Coordinates of C-alpha atoms in Angstrom, one line a residue:
Chain R
M1 CA 11.1 137.4 58.9
G2 CA 11.7 137.7 55.2
T3 CA 9.4 140.7 54.4
S4 CA 11.0 143.8 53.0
D5 CA 10.0 146.1 55.8
K6 CA 11.5 144.3 58.8
P7 CA 11.1 146.2 62.1
H8 CA 13.4 143.8 63.8
F9 CA 16.2 141.6 62.7
H10 CA 16.9 138.0 63.0
H11 CA 19.6 137.1 65.6
A12 CA 21.5 133.9 66.1
I13 CA 22.6 135.2 69.5
K14 CA 20.0 134.4 72.2
F15 CA 20.0 135.3 75.9
R16 CA 18.7 132.5 78.2
E17 CA 16.8 134.3 80.9
D18 CA 16.8 131.2 83.1
I19 CA 20.6 131.1 83.2
C20 CA 21.4 134.8 83.1
I21 CA 22.6 136.1 86.5
G22 CA 22.5 139.8 85.4
C23 CA 26.2 140.4 85.9
S24 CA 26.3 143.0 83.0
H25 CA 29.6 141.8 81.6
C26 CA 28.0 141.4 78.2
M27 CA 26.6 145.0 78.4
N28 CA 30.0 146.4 79.1
V29 CA 31.7 144.8 76.0
C30 CA 28.9 145.2 73.4
P31 CA 30.5 147.4 70.6
T32 CA 27.1 148.7 69.5
E33 CA 25.7 149.3 73.0
A34 CA 22.9 146.9 72.3
I35 CA 22.5 145.4 75.8
R36 CA 20.8 146.7 78.9
V37 CA 20.1 145.1 82.3
A38 CA 16.6 145.2 83.7
H39 CA 14.9 143.0 86.4
G40 CA 18.3 141.3 86.9
K41 CA 18.6 140.1 83.3
A42 CA 20.4 141.1 80.2
L43 CA 18.2 142.4 77.4
M44 CA 19.2 142.7 73.8
H45 CA 18.1 145.6 71.6
P46 CA 17.4 143.7 68.4
N47 CA 17.9 146.7 66.0
R48 CA 21.4 147.4 67.4
C49 CA 22.8 143.9 67.7
V50 CA 25.1 142.9 64.8
D51 CA 25.7 139.3 66.0
C52 CA 29.4 139.8 66.5
G53 CA 29.4 137.5 69.6
E54 CA 31.6 139.7 71.9
C55 CA 28.9 139.1 74.7
Y56 CA 29.2 135.4 74.3
R57 CA 32.9 135.5 75.0
V58 CA 32.5 137.2 78.4
C59 CA 29.4 135.5 79.8
P60 CA 30.6 133.7 82.9
V61 CA 27.6 131.3 83.1
G62 CA 26.9 130.4 79.5
A63 CA 23.6 132.2 79.4
I64 CA 24.3 133.4 75.9
I65 CA 23.7 130.8 73.3
V66 CA 23.9 130.5 69.5
E67 CA 20.9 129.0 67.9
Q68 CA 21.4 126.3 65.3
D69 CA 19.2 124.0 63.2
D70 CA 18.4 120.6 64.6
F71 CA 20.9 118.2 63.2
E72 CA 18.1 115.8 62.4
E73 CA 17.0 118.4 59.8
I74 CA 19.6 116.9 57.4
Y75 CA 17.5 113.7 57.1
K76 CA 14.7 115.7 55.5
Y77 CA 16.8 115.5 52.4
K78 CA 17.9 112.5 50.3
N79 CA 21.1 114.3 49.3
R80 CA 22.8 115.8 52.3
V81 CA 25.5 118.3 51.6
A82 CA 28.0 119.6 54.2
L83 CA 29.9 122.8 53.5
I84 CA 33.0 122.7 55.7
P85 CA 35.1 125.8 56.1
A86 CA 38.9 125.4 56.2
V87 CA 39.0 126.6 59.8
F88 CA 37.2 123.5 60.8
T89 CA 40.2 121.4 59.7
G90 CA 42.4 123.6 61.9
Q91 CA 40.6 122.6 65.1
F92 CA 42.1 119.1 65.4
P93 CA 45.5 117.9 66.5
D94 CA 48.3 117.6 64.0
S95 CA 48.0 113.8 64.0
V96 CA 44.6 114.0 62.4
A97 CA 44.7 114.4 58.6
P98 CA 42.2 116.7 56.9
G99 CA 41.0 113.7 54.8
Q100 CA 40.1 111.8 58.0
I101 CA 38.1 114.8 59.2
L102 CA 36.1 114.8 55.9
S103 CA 35.7 111.0 56.3
A104 CA 34.2 111.4 59.7
V105 CA 31.7 114.0 58.3
Y106 CA 30.6 111.5 55.8
E107 CA 30.1 108.9 58.6
L108 CA 27.8 111.4 60.3
G109 CA 25.3 111.0 57.5
F110 CA 26.3 113.5 54.8
T111 CA 26.3 112.3 51.3
H112 CA 28.4 115.1 49.9
V113 CA 31.1 117.2 51.4
F114 CA 32.5 120.4 49.9
E115 CA 35.1 122.8 51.4
V116 CA 33.8 126.3 51.5
E117 CA 37.0 127.8 50.1
E118 CA 36.6 125.8 46.8
G119 CA 35.0 129.0 45.4
V120 CA 37.8 131.3 46.4
D121 CA 40.1 131.2 43.4
F122 CA 37.2 132.1 41.2
L123 CA 36.0 134.8 43.6
S124 CA 39.4 136.3 44.0
G125 CA 39.5 137.0 40.2
Q126 CA 36.0 138.5 40.4
F127 CA 37.0 140.8 43.3
N128 CA 39.9 142.1 41.3
N129 CA 37.7 142.8 38.3
Y130 CA 35.2 144.6 40.6
L131 CA 38.0 146.7 42.1
K132 CA 39.1 147.6 38.6
Q133 CA 35.6 148.6 37.6
H134 CA 34.9 150.7 40.7
R135 CA 38.0 152.7 41.0
D136 CA 36.0 155.8 41.9
V137 CA 34.9 154.4 45.2
K138 CA 37.6 154.3 47.9
P139 CA 38.0 152.3 49.9
L140 CA 35.9 149.4 48.7
I141 CA 35.0 147.2 51.7
S142 CA 34.9 143.4 51.6
P143 CA 31.4 141.9 52.2
F144 CA 33.0 138.8 53.7
C145 CA 32.2 139.2 57.4
P146 CA 28.5 139.5 58.0
A147 CA 29.0 141.1 61.4
I148 CA 31.0 143.9 59.7
V149 CA 28.4 144.4 57.0
R150 CA 25.8 144.9 59.8
L151 CA 28.1 147.1 61.8
I152 CA 28.4 149.4 58.8
Q153 CA 24.6 149.4 58.3
V154 CA 23.9 150.5 61.8
K155 CA 26.9 152.6 62.8
F156 CA 28.5 153.8 59.6
P157 CA 25.6 154.4 57.3
T158 CA 27.5 156.7 55.0
L159 CA 29.9 153.8 54.2
A160 CA 27.2 151.4 53.1
N161 CA 27.9 152.2 49.5
N162 CA 31.5 151.2 49.9
I163 CA 30.6 147.6 50.4
I164 CA 31.5 145.3 47.5
L165 CA 28.3 143.8 46.1
L166 CA 29.6 140.3 45.5
K167 CA 28.7 137.2 47.4
A168 CA 31.0 135.4 49.9
P169 CA 32.9 132.2 49.2
I170 CA 30.2 130.2 51.1
D171 CA 27.5 131.3 48.7
I172 CA 29.6 130.7 45.6
T173 CA 30.4 127.2 46.8
A174 CA 26.8 126.5 47.7
L175 CA 25.7 127.6 44.3
R176 CA 28.4 125.4 42.7
A177 CA 27.4 122.5 44.8
R178 CA 23.7 122.8 44.0
K179 CA 24.4 123.0 40.3
T180 CA 26.9 120.2 40.3
L181 CA 24.5 117.9 42.1
S182 CA 21.5 118.8 39.9
E183 CA 23.6 118.2 36.8
S184 CA 24.5 114.8 38.0
G185 CA 20.8 114.0 38.0
L186 CA 20.0 114.5 41.7
L187 CA 16.7 116.4 42.3
P188 CA 17.2 119.9 43.6
E189 CA 14.2 119.6 46.0
E190 CA 15.8 116.5 47.5
T191 CA 19.1 118.3 48.1
G192 CA 19.8 120.0 51.4
I193 CA 22.9 122.2 51.8
F194 CA 24.2 122.6 55.4
Y195 CA 26.9 125.1 56.4
V196 CA 29.2 124.5 59.3
T197 CA 29.6 127.9 60.9
P198 CA 32.4 129.3 63.1
C199 CA 30.2 132.2 64.3
P200 CA 26.7 133.5 64.8
A201 CA 27.1 136.3 62.2
K202 CA 27.3 133.7 59.4
I203 CA 24.1 132.1 60.7
V204 CA 22.3 135.4 60.4
A205 CA 23.8 135.8 56.9
V206 CA 22.0 132.5 56.0
K207 CA 18.8 133.1 57.8
N208 CA 18.4 136.8 57.0
P209 CA 20.8 137.8 54.3
V210 CA 21.7 141.4 53.4
G211 CA 21.5 142.2 49.7
E212 CA 19.8 139.0 48.5
E213 CA 16.3 137.7 48.8
K214 CA 17.0 134.2 50.1
S215 CA 20.2 132.3 50.8
V216 CA 21.0 129.1 48.8
I217 CA 21.8 127.4 52.0
D218 CA 19.2 125.3 53.7
G219 CA 20.5 125.0 57.2
V220 CA 23.3 125.8 59.6
I221 CA 25.3 123.6 62.0
N222 CA 27.5 125.1 64.7
M223 CA 31.1 124.3 64.5
N224 CA 31.5 123.3 68.1
F225 CA 28.6 120.9 67.8
L226 CA 30.1 119.2 64.7
Y227 CA 33.5 119.2 66.3
N228 CA 32.3 117.1 69.2
K229 CA 30.6 114.6 66.8
V230 CA 33.6 114.3 64.6
Y231 CA 36.0 114.1 67.5
K232 CA 34.0 111.1 68.9
I233 CA 34.3 109.3 65.6
L234 CA 38.0 110.0 65.2
R235 CA 38.7 108.7 68.7
H236 CA 36.8 105.5 68.2
K237 CA 38.1 104.8 64.7
K238 CA 41.8 105.6 64.8
D239 CA 42.4 104.0 61.4
L240 CA 39.7 106.0 59.6
K241 CA 40.5 106.2 55.9
E242 CA 41.1 109.6 54.3
V243 CA 38.7 110.8 51.8
E244 CA 39.5 113.4 49.2
G245 CA 37.8 116.7 48.8
A246 CA 36.2 117.5 45.5
V247 CA 38.4 120.4 44.5
P248 CA 42.0 121.0 45.3
L249 CA 42.5 124.0 47.5
S250 CA 45.3 126.4 46.9
Q251 CA 47.2 127.8 49.9
G252 CA 45.5 131.1 49.3
A253 CA 42.1 129.5 49.4
V254 CA 42.9 127.6 52.7
C255 CA 43.9 131.0 54.3
W256 CA 41.1 133.1 52.8
S257 CA 39.2 133.3 56.1
L258 CA 42.3 134.3 58.1
T259 CA 43.5 137.8 58.6
N260 CA 45.0 139.2 55.4
G261 CA 43.4 136.2 53.5
E262 CA 41.5 138.5 51.1
A263 CA 43.7 141.6 51.2
S264 CA 46.8 139.7 50.1
H265 CA 44.9 138.7 46.9
M266 CA 43.9 142.1 45.8
K267 CA 46.1 143.4 43.0
Q268 CA 44.5 146.8 42.5
G269 CA 46.3 149.5 44.5
R270 CA 46.7 149.4 48.2
S271 CA 44.9 146.9 50.4
L272 CA 44.6 146.7 54.2
A273 CA 43.4 144.0 56.5
I274 CA 42.0 144.8 60.0
D275 CA 40.6 142.3 62.5
E276 CA 38.7 142.5 65.8
I277 CA 35.6 144.6 65.9
N278 CA 36.8 147.5 68.1
N279 CA 39.9 147.9 65.8
V280 CA 37.5 148.0 62.9
I281 CA 35.3 150.6 64.5
E282 CA 38.3 152.8 65.3
F283 CA 39.5 152.6 61.7
L284 CA 36.0 153.1 60.1
E285 CA 35.7 156.4 62.1
K286 CA 38.8 157.6 60.3
V287 CA 37.5 156.4 56.9
E288 CA 34.2 158.1 57.5
N289 CA 36.1 161.4 58.2
E290 CA 38.0 161.0 55.0
E291 CA 41.2 161.0 57.0
V292 CA 42.3 157.9 55.3
D293 CA 43.6 158.3 51.8
G294 CA 44.7 156.0 49.0
I295 CA 43.4 152.7 50.2
N296 CA 41.5 150.7 47.5
F297 CA 40.5 147.7 49.4
L298 CA 39.7 147.1 53.1
E299 CA 39.4 143.6 54.5
L300 CA 37.5 143.9 57.8
R301 CA 36.8 141.0 60.2
A302 CA 34.9 141.2 63.5
C303 CA 37.0 138.5 65.3
D304 CA 40.6 138.7 66.4
E305 CA 42.5 136.3 64.1
S306 CA 39.4 136.5 61.8
C307 CA 37.4 133.2 61.4
A308 CA 40.0 131.3 63.4
G309 CA 38.7 133.4 66.3
G310 CA 35.0 132.7 65.7
I311 CA 33.2 132.1 69.0
L312 CA 32.0 128.6 67.8
C313 CA 35.6 127.5 67.1
P314 CA 36.7 125.2 69.9
G315 CA 40.4 125.4 69.2
N316 CA 42.8 128.2 70.1
R317 CA 42.7 130.9 67.4
F318 CA 46.5 131.3 67.1
L319 CA 47.1 127.6 66.8
T320 CA 44.3 127.3 64.3
A321 CA 45.6 130.1 62.1
D322 CA 49.1 128.6 62.3
K323 CA 47.9 125.2 61.3
L324 CA 46.0 126.5 58.3
R325 CA 49.0 128.5 57.2
K326 CA 51.0 125.3 57.3
R327 CA 48.4 123.1 55.7
V328 CA 49.9 121.6 52.5
P329 CA 48.2 123.1 49.5
G330 CA 45.9 120.5 47.9
N331 CA 45.8 118.3 51.0
L332 CA 42.2 117.5 50.2
R333 CA 43.1 117.2 46.5
G334 CA 40.6 115.1 44.7
A335 CA 41.2 113.2 41.5
V336 CA 38.7 115.3 39.6
K337 CA 39.3 115.6 35.9
K338 CA 39.3 119.2 34.9
D339 CA 36.9 119.7 32.0
T340 CA 37.4 123.2 30.8
G341 CA 34.2 123.2 28.9
T342 CA 32.0 122.6 32.0
K343 CA 34.4 124.8 34.0
N344 CA 33.7 127.8 31.8
E345 CA 30.0 127.1 31.9
M346 CA 30.1 126.9 35.7
N347 CA 32.0 130.2 35.9
A348 CA 29.5 131.9 33.7
F349 CA 26.7 130.6 35.8
L350 CA 28.4 131.8 39.0
K351 CA 29.1 135.2 37.5
D352 CA 25.4 135.6 36.7
N353 CA 24.5 134.7 40.3
M354 CA 27.1 136.3 42.5
K355 CA 25.9 139.9 42.6
L356 CA 24.4 141.3 45.8
E357 CA 21.8 144.1 45.8
Q358 CA 22.5 147.4 47.4
V359 CA 23.3 147.3 51.2
I360 CA 20.7 149.6 52.8
P361 CA 21.8 151.4 55.9
R362 CA 19.7 151.3 59.0
S363 CA 21.3 153.8 61.4
I364 CA 21.1 153.3 65.1
M365 CA 22.8 156.7 65.5
K366 CA 19.9 158.9 64.5
L367 CA 17.8 160.2 67.4
D368 CA 14.8 160.9 65.2
D369 CA 13.8 160.8 61.6
N370 CA 12.7 164.5 61.9
L371 CA 15.6 166.9 62.2
A372 CA 13.8 169.3 64.5
E373 CA 12.8 166.5 66.8
A374 CA 16.3 165.1 66.7
M375 CA 17.7 168.5 67.7
I376 CA 15.3 168.7 70.7
K377 CA 16.4 165.2 71.8
M378 CA 20.0 165.9 71.3
K379 CA 19.8 169.1 73.5
R380 CA 18.1 167.1 76.2
I381 CA 20.7 164.3 76.0
Y382 CA 23.5 166.9 76.5
E383 CA 21.7 168.4 79.5
L384 CA 21.1 165.0 81.1
N385 CA 24.6 163.9 80.4
R386 CA 26.0 166.9 82.1
M387 CA 24.2 165.9 85.3
L388 CA 25.8 162.4 85.2
P389 CA 29.1 161.5 86.8
Q390 CA 30.8 160.1 83.6
V391 CA 31.9 157.1 85.6
D392 CA 30.2 154.6 83.2
C393 CA 29.7 152.2 86.1
G394 CA 26.7 150.6 84.5
I395 CA 24.7 150.4 87.8
C396 CA 21.8 152.2 86.1
G397 CA 21.5 149.2 83.7
S398 CA 22.9 151.1 80.7
P399 CA 26.5 150.7 79.5
S400 CA 27.5 154.4 79.9
C401 CA 26.4 157.7 81.3
K402 CA 25.9 158.8 77.7
S403 CA 23.7 155.8 76.8
L404 CA 21.6 156.4 80.0
S405 CA 21.0 159.9 78.8
E406 CA 19.9 158.5 75.4
D407 CA 17.7 155.9 77.0
I408 CA 16.0 158.6 79.2
V409 CA 15.2 160.6 76.1
K410 CA 13.8 157.5 74.4
N411 CA 11.6 157.0 77.5
E412 CA 13.3 153.7 78.2
A413 CA 15.0 154.8 81.5
S414 CA 14.8 157.4 84.2
L415 CA 17.4 159.7 85.7
K416 CA 16.8 158.2 89.1
Q417 CA 18.4 155.0 87.9
C418 CA 21.8 156.7 88.4
I419 CA 23.2 155.9 91.8
F420 CA 24.9 159.2 92.1
V421 CA 21.7 161.1 91.3
Q422 CA 19.9 158.9 93.9
R423 CA 22.4 159.9 96.6
V424 CA 22.0 163.6 95.9
M425 CA 18.2 163.3 95.8
E426 CA 18.2 161.5 99.1
Q427 CA 20.3 164.2 100.7
N428 CA 17.9 166.8 99.4
E429 CA 15.0 164.7 100.7
Q430 CA 13.6 164.3 97.2
L431 CA 13.9 160.5 97.4
D432 CA 13.4 158.0 100.2
S433 CA 16.1 155.5 100.8
S434 CA 13.6 152.8 100.4
D435 CA 12.7 154.3 97.0
S436 CA 16.3 154.0 95.9
V437 CA 16.5 150.4 97.0
N438 CA 13.3 149.7 95.0
I439 CA 14.9 151.3 91.9
M440 CA 17.9 149.0 92.4
R441 CA 15.5 146.1 92.7
E442 CA 13.9 147.0 89.4
I443 CA 17.3 147.0 87.6
W444 CA 19.1 144.2 89.4
S445 CA 16.2 142.1 90.8
D446 CA 15.3 141.3 94.5
K447 CA 17.7 138.3 94.4
K448 CA 20.8 140.4 93.9
L449 CA 20.0 142.7 96.8
D450 CA 18.6 140.3 99.3
R451 CA 20.8 137.3 98.8
N452 CA 24.1 139.1 98.9
I453 CA 23.5 141.7 101.4
L454 CA 20.7 140.9 103.9
K455 CA 21.2 137.1 104.2
D456 CA 25.0 137.2 104.5
G457 CA 24.9 139.2 107.7
I458 CA 25.0 142.9 106.9
N459 CA 25.3 143.5 110.7
D460 CA 28.8 142.3 110.7
I461 CA 29.8 144.9 108.2
N462 CA 31.1 148.3 109.3
Chain W
M1 CA 15.7 175.2 67.2
Q2 CA 19.4 176.1 67.4
M3 CA 22.4 174.3 68.7
H4 CA 25.8 175.8 69.3
F5 CA 29.1 174.0 69.8
E6 CA 32.6 175.2 70.4
Y7 CA 35.9 173.4 69.9
S8 CA 39.4 174.6 70.3
V9 CA 42.3 173.6 68.0
E10 CA 45.9 173.5 68.9
G11 CA 48.4 174.7 66.3
G12 CA 51.1 172.2 65.3
N13 CA 49.4 169.2 66.9
F14 CA 48.8 167.1 63.8
S15 CA 48.0 164.0 65.9
Q16 CA 44.8 165.7 67.1
A17 CA 43.8 167.2 63.7
G18 CA 40.4 165.8 62.8
L19 CA 39.0 165.7 66.3
T20 CA 36.4 168.4 65.7
S21 CA 35.4 166.9 62.3
S22 CA 34.8 163.6 64.1
Q23 CA 32.6 165.2 66.8
V24 CA 30.6 167.2 64.2
K25 CA 30.2 164.1 62.1
K26 CA 28.8 162.2 65.1
T27 CA 26.3 165.0 65.8
L28 CA 25.1 165.2 62.3
K29 CA 24.6 161.4 62.2
Q30 CA 22.5 161.6 65.3
L31 CA 20.5 164.3 63.8
N32 CA 19.8 162.0 60.8
V33 CA 21.2 164.5 58.3
N34 CA 21.5 163.2 54.8
G35 CA 24.7 161.1 54.4
A36 CA 25.9 163.0 51.3
V37 CA 25.7 166.3 53.2
I38 CA 27.5 164.8 56.2
K39 CA 30.3 163.7 53.9
R40 CA 30.6 167.1 52.2
T41 CA 30.6 168.9 55.5
V42 CA 33.2 166.7 57.2
V43 CA 35.5 166.9 54.2
A44 CA 35.4 170.7 54.1
L45 CA 35.7 171.0 57.9
Y46 CA 38.6 168.5 58.1
E47 CA 40.5 170.5 55.5
A48 CA 39.9 173.7 57.4
E49 CA 40.8 172.2 60.7
V50 CA 44.1 170.8 59.3
N51 CA 44.9 174.3 57.9
I52 CA 44.7 175.7 61.5
V53 CA 46.9 173.0 62.8
A54 CA 49.4 173.4 59.9
H55 CA 49.6 177.2 59.7
A56 CA 48.3 178.9 62.8
Y57 CA 49.2 179.0 66.5
G58 CA 45.7 177.9 67.5
G59 CA 42.1 178.6 66.9
T60 CA 38.5 178.1 67.8
I61 CA 35.8 176.3 65.8
L62 CA 32.2 177.5 66.3
V63 CA 29.4 175.3 65.0
D64 CA 25.8 176.4 64.7
I65 CA 23.1 174.0 63.6
D66 CA 19.5 174.8 62.9
E67 CA 16.8 172.9 61.1
E68 CA 18.0 174.0 57.7
K69 CA 21.8 174.3 57.8
I70 CA 25.1 174.0 59.6
V71 CA 27.3 177.1 59.9
I72 CA 30.9 176.5 60.8
E73 CA 33.3 179.3 61.7
L74 CA 37.0 178.6 62.1
R75 CA 38.9 181.5 63.7
D76 CA 42.6 181.2 64.1
E77 CA 45.4 183.2 65.4
G78 CA 48.2 183.0 62.8
P79 CA 50.1 184.5 60.0
G80 CA 47.0 185.2 57.9
I81 CA 46.7 185.0 54.1
E82 CA 48.1 187.6 51.8
D83 CA 46.2 186.9 48.6
I84 CA 43.1 184.9 49.2
G85 CA 42.1 184.7 45.5
K86 CA 45.4 183.0 44.7
T87 CA 45.0 180.3 47.4
M88 CA 41.8 179.2 45.7
E89 CA 43.7 178.3 42.6
I90 CA 44.3 174.6 42.3
G91 CA 48.0 173.7 42.9
Y92 CA 48.8 177.0 44.6
S93 CA 50.6 176.3 47.9
T94 CA 52.9 178.1 50.3
A95 CA 54.1 174.8 51.7
T96 CA 57.8 174.0 51.7
P97 CA 59.1 171.0 49.7
E98 CA 59.6 169.2 53.0
V99 CA 55.9 169.6 54.0
R100 CA 54.9 168.5 50.5
E101 CA 56.9 165.4 50.8
M102 CA 54.9 164.5 53.9
G103 CA 51.8 164.5 51.8
F104 CA 50.5 167.9 52.8
G105 CA 50.4 171.2 50.9
A106 CA 49.5 170.0 47.5
G107 CA 47.5 173.1 46.9
M108 CA 44.2 171.3 46.8
G109 CA 42.9 172.3 50.2
L110 CA 40.9 175.4 49.6
S111 CA 39.4 174.3 46.3
N112 CA 38.5 171.0 48.0
M113 CA 36.8 173.0 50.8
N114 CA 35.0 175.1 48.2
N115 CA 33.7 172.0 46.3
N116 CA 32.3 170.6 49.5
S117 CA 30.5 173.6 50.9
D118 CA 27.5 175.6 49.7
L119 CA 29.1 178.8 50.9
L120 CA 32.7 179.4 51.7
E121 CA 33.9 182.7 53.0
I122 CA 37.5 183.5 53.9
T123 CA 38.6 186.7 55.6
S124 CA 42.1 187.3 56.8
E125 CA 44.4 189.9 58.3
V126 CA 48.0 189.4 57.7
G127 CA 49.9 189.0 60.9
K128 CA 46.7 188.4 62.9
G129 CA 44.8 185.5 61.6
T130 CA 42.2 184.0 59.4
C131 CA 38.5 183.4 59.6
V132 CA 36.9 180.6 57.5
K133 CA 33.1 180.3 57.3
I134 CA 31.5 177.2 55.8
I135 CA 27.7 176.9 55.3
N136 CA 26.1 173.7 54.2
H137 CA 22.3 173.2 53.8
F138 CA 20.7 169.9 54.8
K139 CA 18.3 169.7 51.9
D140 CA 19.8 168.8 48.6
D141 CA 17.4 170.8 46.6
N142 CA 18.5 174.4 47.5
N143 CA 22.0 174.7 46.2
G144 CA 23.0 171.6 48.2
N145 CA 24.5 170.0 45.1
K146 CA 27.4 171.8 43.6

């Protein structure tokens, strides 16, 4: 990891082979067709996965996990900073005050707590300036959702230049936290910044950022993990005192990570907000064809209800979004004295550090770097695809007939994996029935064939 | 190496306009054609495709791709164009005020197509139909940049 020429990409989504039952639910929902089934297990194609987490939502046995740093990591640092996104405060019952939640986070061992959206009001101004300066590019696309940035890199390479090259609120707040602490005399090397994440894509954005060399964040804690720890404290200490956050959050800042959170702040021309990754794909197809005209700013989020729908959020996404919209502005208001001198200095510092480098596309669409080779492969794919039934049953271990054709051309699968092809070959005596069973074993494992069919009394079935 | 594709376009069906452009775009992406060339091609093709939908009864789009270029021929059955030279002028349009109000017919179509293709050829027979030929080269160096 970390070199400029990465053949593979870091993923926070991991498949646990020991738990996976090879049901192929994940394969069928993956928006980038990154999953195949072989030997009875789901396999991820690392260059195609964008860490959106759709697979995690449908796994019936919990075989898909989201990696996180060991919580004990925080004790490697003397100054332990937690960056809490506003959606975290939306996970708890109404009876719990946001200040109590923060209080519980301190009790867990953090020395400083910042809300991620503290950087939003500053950022929103910068976004508007950026839109003003880049009127020639339409539409400009928000870099907020890391799964969307990666989706554009792999599936919509021609739109990579439309991504706004400014950092997300989390990075701005982390920069601000680091500077504030070091100015108060705390040693930077003794300060560890930990982000509480609602989704795997944000983890990847920290571990393997796009458009910057290294993230300012030191570690990541999954929201569901922290939720359990905080909930435990809240249950045991009903009278927990409220602490105040460092910076008062405006209503706009609290709702930034919800759908329309960014778009509603953009004052340059027309803005549009779209959530849920399949909706986003549908719309980006249109944008790429230049069928969409006159939109200046696009807010795109991979999850339904945006970050409230992140796969690591334990609460219901609609209730969370509603709670945040009703959260009283400045609920975490701290008694910080506003010193405009230091504020200006801080803003200048942030401005100098908030730019991202160019987002480089890494297309998964291309069949070959060489055009002639790509044409030969495409022809072959068309021929193969014509032989297939277009049922997209997934029995071959690929998500669709089209993707099986592509896998065959890449030498990653064989036509015989198609159950329809097998039947016809058997009829023409080109394939033994024991051969076809063996092919099925290769894809779905012995277990699936033997346990379900032989042992459960195939003789009783007519 | 040569590839040939054919698509049909239904006149008057605006909801389906852009389908061919979308397919061609996907093909070019898979062939790893330069992004700027894909963009130019799709813009020119989309304009031409919408023209068939807007003006003709129907038509066929023939696409030929080889290692150097893409050749697109759009043949329609329709009213034809009387003065092709005039249609190339920016702002020239035969669209009714109603159509203009819908956002079409601004008179930018053909010049837009021209700007986004290396070669644009239009032949037409009044009362029969129009044939539009677009050629774009994949390499930027030979007249790829206009």
